PDB file of C-alpha atoms and ligand atoms in Angstrom:
ATOM      1  CA  MET H   1      70.035  16.474  -4.266  1.00  0.00           C
ATOM      2  CA  ASN H   2      67.649  13.569  -5.858  1.00  0.00           C
ATOM      3  CA  ILE H   3      64.061  13.615  -5.074  1.00  0.00           C
ATOM      4  CA  VAL H   4      61.534  11.109  -6.144  1.00  0.00           C
ATOM      5  CA  ILE H   5      57.336  13.046  -6.533  1.00  0.00           C
ATOM      6  CA  PHE H   6      55.462  10.584  -5.404  1.00  0.00           C
ATOM      7  CA  GLY H   7      51.253   9.952  -6.404  1.00  0.00           C
ATOM      8  CA  ALA H   8      48.597   7.894  -8.134  1.00  0.00           C
ATOM      9  CA  PRO H   9      48.197   9.478 -11.832  1.00  0.00           C
ATOM     10  CA  GLY H  10      46.722  13.306 -11.635  1.00  0.00           C
ATOM     11  CA  SER H  11      48.426  14.160  -8.225  1.00  0.00           C
ATOM     12  CA  GLY H  12      49.676  16.695  -9.841  1.00  0.00           C
ATOM     13  CA  LYS H  13      54.071  15.335 -10.264  1.00  0.00           C
ATOM     14  CA  GLY H  14      54.255  16.892 -13.524  1.00  0.00           C
ATOM     15  CA  THR H  15      52.856  19.738 -12.369  1.00  0.00           C
ATOM     16  CA  GLN H  16      54.889  20.203  -9.021  1.00  0.00           C
ATOM     17  CA  SER H  17      57.611  18.816 -10.636  1.00  0.00           C
ATOM     18  CA  GLU H  18      58.174  21.870 -13.148  1.00  0.00           C
ATOM     19  CA  LYS H  19      58.068  24.147  -9.955  1.00  0.00           C
ATOM     20  CA  ILE H  20      60.651  22.561  -8.022  1.00  0.00           C
ATOM     21  CA  ILE H  21      62.862  22.983 -11.532  1.00  0.00           C
ATOM     22  CA  ASP H  22      62.660  26.297 -11.605  1.00  0.00           C
ATOM     23  CA  ARG H  23      63.285  26.853  -7.686  1.00  0.00           C
ATOM     24  CA  TYR H  24      65.168  24.124  -7.039  1.00  0.00           C
ATOM     25  CA  GLY H  25      67.471  24.056 -10.624  1.00  0.00           C
ATOM     26  CA  LEU H  26      66.663  20.014 -10.631  1.00  0.00           C
ATOM     27  CA  HIS H  27      66.471  18.023 -13.951  1.00  0.00           C
ATOM     28  CA  HIS H  28      63.031  16.176 -14.948  1.00  0.00           C
ATOM     29  CA  ILE H  29      63.014  12.826 -15.387  1.00  0.00           C
ATOM     30  CA  SER H  30      59.137  12.043 -16.175  1.00  0.00           C
ATOM     31  CA  THR H  31      58.910   8.719 -17.411  1.00  0.00           C
ATOM     32  CA  GLY H  32      55.736   9.388 -19.158  1.00  0.00           C
ATOM     33  CA  GLU H  33      56.860  11.851 -21.457  1.00  0.00           C
ATOM     34  CA  LEU H  34      59.741   9.896 -22.690  1.00  0.00           C
ATOM     35  CA  LEU H  35      57.660   7.159 -23.078  1.00  0.00           C
ATOM     36  CA  ARG H  36      55.148   9.611 -25.150  1.00  0.00           C
ATOM     37  CA  LYS H  37      58.145  10.927 -26.756  1.00  0.00           C
ATOM     38  CA  HIS H  38      59.169   7.233 -28.018  1.00  0.00           C
ATOM     39  CA  ILE H  39      55.614   6.603 -29.193  1.00  0.00           C
ATOM     40  CA  ALA H  40      55.437  10.143 -30.874  1.00  0.00           C
ATOM     41  CA  GLU H  41      58.312   9.335 -32.881  1.00  0.00           C
ATOM     42  CA  GLY H  42      57.616   5.486 -33.228  1.00  0.00           C
ATOM     43  CA  THR H  43      60.850   4.389 -32.324  1.00  0.00           C
ATOM     44  CA  LYS H  44      60.808   0.421 -31.380  1.00  0.00           C
ATOM     45  CA  ILE H  45      60.559   1.188 -27.764  1.00  0.00           C
ATOM     46  CA  GLY H  46      57.375   3.532 -28.675  1.00  0.00           C
ATOM     47  CA  LYS H  47      55.789   0.465 -29.761  1.00  0.00           C
ATOM     48  CA  VAL H  48      55.940  -1.038 -26.594  1.00  0.00           C
ATOM     49  CA  ALA H  49      55.108   0.999 -24.548  1.00  0.00           C
ATOM     50  CA  ASP H  50      51.962   2.439 -27.110  1.00  0.00           C
ATOM     51  CA  GLU H  51      51.017  -1.542 -26.281  1.00  0.00           C
ATOM     52  CA  PHE H  52      51.245  -1.172 -22.828  1.00  0.00           C
ATOM     53  CA  ILE H  53      50.278   1.961 -21.797  1.00  0.00           C
ATOM     54  CA  SER H  54      46.852   2.935 -23.930  1.00  0.00           C
ATOM     55  CA  LYS H  55      45.231  -0.354 -21.857  1.00  0.00           C
ATOM     56  CA  GLY H  56      46.634   1.664 -18.390  1.00  0.00           C
ATOM     57  CA  LEU H  57      49.446  -1.141 -17.562  1.00  0.00           C
ATOM     58  CA  LEU H  58      52.957  -0.585 -16.352  1.00  0.00           C
ATOM     59  CA  ILE H  59      55.611  -1.331 -18.725  1.00  0.00           C
ATOM     60  CA  PRO H  60      57.588  -4.003 -17.501  1.00  0.00           C
ATOM     61  CA  ASP H  61      60.548  -3.192 -14.902  1.00  0.00           C
ATOM     62  CA  GLN H  62      63.604  -4.997 -16.714  1.00  0.00           C
ATOM     63  CA  LEU H  63      62.491  -2.479 -20.221  1.00  0.00           C
ATOM     64  CA  MET H  64      62.057   0.656 -17.129  1.00  0.00           C
ATOM     65  CA  ILE H  65      65.302   0.082 -15.989  1.00  0.00           C
ATOM     66  CA  ASP H  66      66.984  -0.481 -19.041  1.00  0.00           C
ATOM     67  CA  ILE H  67      65.708   3.018 -20.135  1.00  0.00           C
ATOM     68  CA  LEU H  68      66.955   4.508 -16.917  1.00  0.00           C
ATOM     69  CA  ALA H  69      69.972   3.084 -17.082  1.00  0.00           C
ATOM     70  CA  ASP H  70      71.406   4.521 -20.470  1.00  0.00           C
ATOM     71  CA  LEU H  71      70.430   7.819 -19.501  1.00  0.00           C
ATOM     72  CA  PHE H  72      72.771   7.945 -16.691  1.00  0.00           C
ATOM     73  CA  HIS H  73      75.622   6.247 -18.080  1.00  0.00           C
ATOM     74  CA  ASN H  74      74.875   8.634 -21.210  1.00  0.00           C
ATOM     75  CA  ASP H  75      74.889  11.713 -19.401  1.00  0.00           C
ATOM     76  CA  ALA H  76      76.532  12.680 -16.666  1.00  0.00           C
ATOM     77  CA  THR H  77      75.289  16.023 -15.805  1.00  0.00           C
ATOM     78  CA  LEU H  78      72.664  14.339 -14.383  1.00  0.00           C
ATOM     79  CA  ILE H  79      74.256  12.651 -11.070  1.00  0.00           C
ATOM     80  CA  GLU H  80      76.488  16.642 -11.196  1.00  0.00           C
ATOM     81  CA  LYS H  81      72.977  18.210 -11.126  1.00  0.00           C
ATOM     82  CA  GLY H  82      70.214  16.396  -9.051  1.00  0.00           C
ATOM     83  CA  VAL H  83      67.323  14.963 -10.731  1.00  0.00           C
ATOM     84  CA  ILE H  84      63.386  14.977  -9.964  1.00  0.00           C
ATOM     85  CA  PHE H  85      61.977  11.200 -10.763  1.00  0.00           C
ATOM     86  CA  ASP H  86      58.598  12.227 -11.470  1.00  0.00           C
ATOM     87  CA  GLY H  87      56.461   8.432 -12.169  1.00  0.00           C
ATOM     88  CA  PHE H  88      59.784   6.321 -11.741  1.00  0.00           C
ATOM     89  CA  PRO H  89      60.021   4.281  -9.704  1.00  0.00           C
ATOM     90  CA  ARG H  90      56.767   2.972  -9.820  1.00  0.00           C
ATOM     91  CA  THR H  91      57.013  -0.647  -8.068  1.00  0.00           C
ATOM     92  CA  VAL H  92      59.535  -2.371  -5.743  1.00  0.00           C
ATOM     93  CA  PRO H  93      61.757  -3.475  -7.789  1.00  0.00           C
ATOM     94  CA  GLN H  94      62.301  -0.286  -9.416  1.00  0.00           C
ATOM     95  CA  ALA H  95      62.828   0.719  -6.430  1.00  0.00           C
ATOM     96  CA  GLU H  96      65.442  -1.297  -5.912  1.00  0.00           C
ATOM     97  CA  ALA H  97      66.870  -0.888  -8.959  1.00  0.00           C
ATOM     98  CA  LEU H  98      66.923   2.766  -8.335  1.00  0.00           C
ATOM     99  CA  ALA H  99      69.171   2.844  -5.402  1.00  0.00           C
ATOM    100  CA  ASP H 100      71.740   0.393  -7.215  1.00  0.00           C
ATOM    101  CA  LEU H 101      72.055   3.039  -9.993  1.00  0.00           C
ATOM    102  CA  LEU H 102      72.054   5.960  -7.908  1.00  0.00           C
ATOM    103  CA  LYS H 103      74.571   3.897  -5.821  1.00  0.00           C
ATOM    104  CA  GLU H 104      77.440   3.764  -8.503  1.00  0.00           C
ATOM    105  CA  PHE H 105      77.699   6.998  -9.030  1.00  0.00           C
ATOM    106  CA  GLY H 106      78.320   7.134  -4.869  1.00  0.00           C
ATOM    107  CA  THR H 107      74.325   8.820  -4.421  1.00  0.00           C
ATOM    108  CA  GLY H 108      70.956   8.651  -3.115  1.00  0.00           C
ATOM    109  CA  VAL H 109      67.418   8.830  -3.156  1.00  0.00           C
ATOM    110  CA  ASP H 110      67.432  11.487  -0.835  1.00  0.00           C
ATOM    111  CA  ALA H 111      63.381  12.825  -0.359  1.00  0.00           C
ATOM    112  CA  VAL H 112      60.413  11.314  -1.841  1.00  0.00           C
ATOM    113  CA  VAL H 113      57.573  13.916  -1.470  1.00  0.00           C
ATOM    114  CA  GLY H 114      54.500  11.717  -1.824  1.00  0.00           C
ATOM    115  CA  LEU H 115      51.456  13.848  -3.119  1.00  0.00           C
ATOM    116  CA  GLU H 116      48.511  12.579  -1.287  1.00  0.00           C
ATOM    117  CA  VAL H 117      44.701  13.345  -3.050  1.00  0.00           C
ATOM    118  CA  GLU H 118      40.998  12.130  -2.815  1.00  0.00           C
ATOM    119  CA  GLU H 119      40.621   9.797  -5.839  1.00  0.00           C
ATOM    120  CA  ASP H 120      37.790  11.532  -7.473  1.00  0.00           C
ATOM    121  CA  GLU H 121      39.637  14.934  -7.400  1.00  0.00           C
ATOM    122  CA  LEU H 122      41.957  12.547  -9.146  1.00  0.00           C
ATOM    123  CA  ILE H 123      39.004  11.424 -11.716  1.00  0.00           C
ATOM    124  CA  ASN H 124      37.890  14.823 -11.968  1.00  0.00           C
ATOM    125  CA  ARG H 125      41.848  15.619 -13.689  1.00  0.00           C
ATOM    126  CA  MET H 126      42.244  13.285 -15.615  1.00  0.00           C
ATOM    127  CA  LEU H 127      39.597  13.890 -16.968  1.00  0.00           C
ATOM    128  CA  GLU H 128      39.895  17.552 -17.736  1.00  0.00           C
ATOM    129  CA  ARG H 129      42.731  16.979 -18.993  1.00  0.00           C
ATOM    130  CA  GLY H 130      41.598  14.723 -21.366  1.00  0.00           C
ATOM    131  CA  LYS H 131      39.108  17.833 -23.033  1.00  0.00           C
ATOM    132  CA  THR H 132      42.555  18.575 -24.758  1.00  0.00           C
ATOM    133  CA  SER H 133      45.548  16.101 -23.896  1.00  0.00           C
ATOM    134  CA  GLY H 134      45.219  14.066 -26.844  1.00  0.00           C
ATOM    135  CA  ARG H 135      46.898  10.922 -24.584  1.00  0.00           C
ATOM    136  CA  ALA H 136      45.764   7.699 -24.960  1.00  0.00           C
ATOM    137  CA  ASP H 137      45.274   7.495 -20.998  1.00  0.00           C
ATOM    138  CA  ASP H 138      42.771  10.439 -20.540  1.00  0.00           C
ATOM    139  CA  ASN H 139      39.431   8.517 -20.520  1.00  0.00           C
ATOM    140  CA  ILE H 140      37.366   7.063 -17.857  1.00  0.00           C
ATOM    141  CA  ASP H 141      37.818   3.278 -18.507  1.00  0.00           C
ATOM    142  CA  THR H 142      41.550   3.476 -18.921  1.00  0.00           C
ATOM    143  CA  ILE H 143      41.938   6.016 -15.700  1.00  0.00           C
ATOM    144  CA  ARG H 144      40.025   3.260 -13.167  1.00  0.00           C
ATOM    145  CA  LYS H 145      42.321   0.687 -14.682  1.00  0.00           C
ATOM    146  CA  ARG H 146      45.944   3.127 -14.052  1.00  0.00           C
ATOM    147  CA  LEU H 147      44.590   3.964 -10.813  1.00  0.00           C
ATOM    148  CA  GLU H 148      44.253   0.204  -9.944  1.00  0.00           C
ATOM    149  CA  VAL H 149      47.440  -0.315 -11.206  1.00  0.00           C
ATOM    150  CA  TYR H 150      48.623   1.720  -9.153  1.00  0.00           C
ATOM    151  CA  HIS H 151      47.146   0.616  -5.592  1.00  0.00           C
ATOM    152  CA  SER H 152      47.534  -2.655  -6.705  1.00  0.00           C
ATOM    153  CA  GLN H 153      51.589  -2.011  -7.814  1.00  0.00           C
ATOM    154  CA  THR H 154      52.854   0.882  -6.691  1.00  0.00           C
ATOM    155  CA  SER H 155      51.294   2.190  -3.254  1.00  0.00           C
ATOM    156  CA  PRO H 156      53.232  -0.586  -2.156  1.00  0.00           C
ATOM    157  CA  LEU H 157      56.678   1.839  -1.916  1.00  0.00           C
ATOM    158  CA  LYS H 158      54.851   4.240   0.418  1.00  0.00           C
ATOM    159  CA  ASP H 159      55.348   1.690   2.979  1.00  0.00           C
ATOM    160  CA  TYR H 160      58.782   0.434   1.386  1.00  0.00           C
ATOM    161  CA  TYR H 161      59.853   4.137   1.317  1.00  0.00           C
ATOM    162  CA  THR H 162      58.425   5.001   4.667  1.00  0.00           C
ATOM    163  CA  GLU H 163      60.323   2.820   6.031  1.00  0.00           C
ATOM    164  CA  ARG H 164      63.857   3.784   4.855  1.00  0.00           C
ATOM    165  CA  GLY H 165      62.515   7.727   6.863  1.00  0.00           C
ATOM    166  CA  GLN H 166      62.386   9.028   3.490  1.00  0.00           C
ATOM    167  CA  TYR H 167      58.936   9.483   2.929  1.00  0.00           C
ATOM    168  CA  ARG H 168      57.730  13.148   3.218  1.00  0.00           C
ATOM    169  CA  LYS H 169      53.178  13.257   2.708  1.00  0.00           C
ATOM    170  CA  ILE H 170      51.905  16.249   1.212  1.00  0.00           C
ATOM    171  CA  ASP H 171      48.100  16.947   0.726  1.00  0.00           C
ATOM    172  CA  GLY H 172      47.619  17.316  -2.236  1.00  0.00           C
ATOM    173  CA  ASN H 173      44.066  18.632  -2.594  1.00  0.00           C
ATOM    174  CA  ARG H 174      44.523  21.827  -1.964  1.00  0.00           C
ATOM    175  CA  THR H 175      45.577  25.203  -4.757  1.00  0.00           C
ATOM    176  CA  VAL H 176      48.630  24.372  -6.844  1.00  0.00           C
ATOM    177  CA  GLU H 177      50.416  27.542  -4.654  1.00  0.00           C
ATOM    178  CA  GLU H 178      49.621  26.182  -1.590  1.00  0.00           C
ATOM    179  CA  ILE H 179      51.143  22.849  -2.065  1.00  0.00           C
ATOM    180  CA  PHE H 180      54.074  23.999  -3.557  1.00  0.00           C
ATOM    181  CA  THR H 181      55.269  25.987  -0.779  1.00  0.00           C
ATOM    182  CA  ASP H 182      54.768  22.949   1.992  1.00  0.00           C
ATOM    183  CA  ILE H 183      56.882  20.606  -0.913  1.00  0.00           C
ATOM    184  CA  SER H 184      59.281  23.368  -0.949  1.00  0.00           C
ATOM    185  CA  LYS H 185      59.402  23.443   2.897  1.00  0.00           C
ATOM    186  CA  GLU H 186      60.223  19.779   2.646  1.00  0.00           C
ATOM    187  CA  LEU H 187      63.296  20.025   0.913  1.00  0.00           C
ATOM    188  CA  ASP H 188      64.611  23.164   2.713  1.00  0.00           C
ATOM    189  CA  ARG H 189      65.339  21.098   5.423  1.00  0.00           C
TER     190      ARG H 189
HETATM  191  P1  LIG C   1      52.599   9.018 -16.745  1.00  0.00           P
HETATM  192  O1  LIG C   1      52.900  10.182 -17.517  1.00  0.00           O
HETATM  193  O2  LIG C   1      53.983   8.715 -15.598  1.00  0.00           O
HETATM  194  O3  LIG C   1      50.939   9.744 -15.669  1.00  0.00           O
HETATM  195  P2  LIG C   1      50.528   8.659 -14.463  1.00  0.00           P
HETATM  196  O4  LIG C   1      51.270   9.042 -13.270  1.00  0.00           O
HETATM  197  O5  LIG C   1      49.192   8.547 -14.839  1.00  0.00           O
HETATM  198  O6  LIG C   1      50.075  10.870 -13.853  1.00  0.00           O
HETATM  199  P3  LIG C   1      50.320  12.017 -14.976  1.00  0.00           P
HETATM  200  O7  LIG C   1      51.178  12.333 -15.422  1.00  0.00           O
HETATM  201  O8  LIG C   1      48.896  11.560 -15.184  1.00  0.00           O
HETATM  202  O9  LIG C   1      49.347  12.970 -13.372  1.00  0.00           O
HETATM  203  P4  LIG C   1      50.571  13.544 -12.803  1.00  0.00           P
HETATM  204  O10 LIG C   1      50.587  13.225 -11.334  1.00  0.00           O
HETATM  205  O11 LIG C   1      51.298  14.078 -13.858  1.00  0.00           O
HETATM  206  O12 LIG C   1      49.637  15.102 -13.009  1.00  0.00           O
HETATM  207  P5  LIG C   1      49.785  16.367 -13.311  1.00  0.00           P
HETATM  208  O13 LIG C   1      50.632  17.425 -12.576  1.00  0.00           O
HETATM  209  O14 LIG C   1      49.918  16.434 -15.172  1.00  0.00           O
HETATM  210  O15 LIG C   1      52.578   7.780 -16.320  1.00  0.00           O
HETATM  211  C1  LIG C   1      51.851   7.250 -18.274  1.00  0.00           C
HETATM  212  C2  LIG C   1      52.245   6.271 -17.912  1.00  0.00           C
HETATM  213  O16 LIG C   1      53.098   5.816 -18.574  1.00  0.00           O
HETATM  214  C3  LIG C   1      51.407   5.234 -17.040  1.00  0.00           C
HETATM  215  O17 LIG C   1      50.499   4.750 -17.310  1.00  0.00           O
HETATM  216  C4  LIG C   1      52.576   3.338 -17.354  1.00  0.00           C
HETATM  217  O18 LIG C   1      51.728   2.881 -18.944  1.00  0.00           O
HETATM  218  C5  LIG C   1      53.678   4.442 -18.086  1.00  0.00           C
HETATM  219  N1  LIG C   1      54.975   4.606 -16.935  1.00  0.00           N
HETATM  220  C6  LIG C   1      55.172   5.862 -16.774  1.00  0.00           C
HETATM  221  N2  LIG C   1      56.350   5.782 -15.891  1.00  0.00           N
HETATM  222  C7  LIG C   1      56.785   4.205 -16.009  1.00  0.00           C
HETATM  223  C8  LIG C   1      57.836   3.958 -14.557  1.00  0.00           C
HETATM  224  N3  LIG C   1      58.115   3.652 -14.175  1.00  0.00           N
HETATM  225  N4  LIG C   1      57.097   1.991 -15.375  1.00  0.00           N
HETATM  226  C9  LIG C   1      55.658   1.818 -15.903  1.00  0.00           C
HETATM  227  N5  LIG C   1      55.329   1.887 -16.953  1.00  0.00           N
HETATM  228  C10 LIG C   1      54.863   2.884 -16.689  1.00  0.00           C
HETATM  229  O19 LIG C   1      47.847  16.689 -13.158  1.00  0.00           O
HETATM  230  C11 LIG C   1      47.057  16.555 -13.918  1.00  0.00           C
HETATM  231  C12 LIG C   1      45.838  17.155 -13.695  1.00  0.00           C
HETATM  232  O20 LIG C   1      45.544  18.098 -12.870  1.00  0.00           O
HETATM  233  C13 LIG C   1      46.628  18.542 -15.438  1.00  0.00           C
HETATM  234  O21 LIG C   1      45.908  19.108 -16.150  1.00  0.00           O
HETATM  235  C14 LIG C   1      46.677  19.645 -14.152  1.00  0.00           C
HETATM  236  O22 LIG C   1      46.979  20.518 -15.259  1.00  0.00           O
HETATM  237  C15 LIG C   1      45.494  19.662 -12.946  1.00  0.00           C
HETATM  238  N6  LIG C   1      45.945  19.495 -12.043  1.00  0.00           N
HETATM  239  C16 LIG C   1      47.648  19.486 -11.145  1.00  0.00           C
HETATM  240  N7  LIG C   1      47.401  20.301 -10.286  1.00  0.00           N
HETATM  241  C17 LIG C   1      46.215  20.456  -9.596  1.00  0.00           C
HETATM  242  C18 LIG C   1      45.615  21.431  -8.574  1.00  0.00           C
HETATM  243  N8  LIG C   1      45.966  21.283  -7.301  1.00  0.00           N
HETATM  244  N9  LIG C   1      44.483  21.349  -8.561  1.00  0.00           N
HETATM  245  C19 LIG C   1      43.812  20.977  -9.179  1.00  0.00           C
HETATM  246  N10 LIG C   1      44.341  20.976 -10.386  1.00  0.00           N
HETATM  247  C20 LIG C   1      45.254  20.084 -10.530  1.00  0.00           C
HETATM  248 MG1  LIG C   2      52.437  13.766 -15.028  1.00  0.00          MG
END
């Protein structure tokens, strides 16, 4: 089973991914976490990523796609166990690249779980987290930019996956447990 967890910044992708992994034993690939690790380790990728992340912008598609392809070509257990993709794809070209990559291994995306949350709630959650997260992008100006980028570059994927019959809308304005109950129902189908 390969799942995409989809939603705006602060919608709960990371939080729900943890619960999905516990229950379904999938690999978690969070591209945001991966890039933050590169930044912390001061790698070449990290230096590029830092420029974009701190401004609330997406890193270039080709760089992101190459990072992901490398992961899959170096770890056969990803395909064996299945993956929950958190924060990827974020653009239509990334979605197309993901489909091609998975096809190479004889598999594909099984479902896209879309966490839909009110904008005020998203901002509150990220500001609250920003008090302790140390994330360079959890401040009001960068949060606004991230939301703008989400609306212009990422939200078109909702139509992309709806057209393919893969999008499962989840009301993400509720408690973590209520949301997870709904996600589990969708994934158990
Ligand atoms: P990324 O790390 O993916 O950040 P994001 O999408 O902006 O989302 P967040 O991680 O902030 O939120 P989340 O949806 O995971 O919510 P969470 O569970 O943490 O990406 C960061 C940057 O990396 C991007 O801006 C870009 O620059 C770059 N990048 C990453 N992927 C890329 C890609 N594919 N292509 C190009 N660039 C890429 O929850 C948020 C907060 O709310 C937490 O404090 C949590 O405890 C709380 N919370 C969660 N659920 C609830 C609830 N139900 N009720 C109340 N509080 C809740
Ligand atoms: Mg996250």
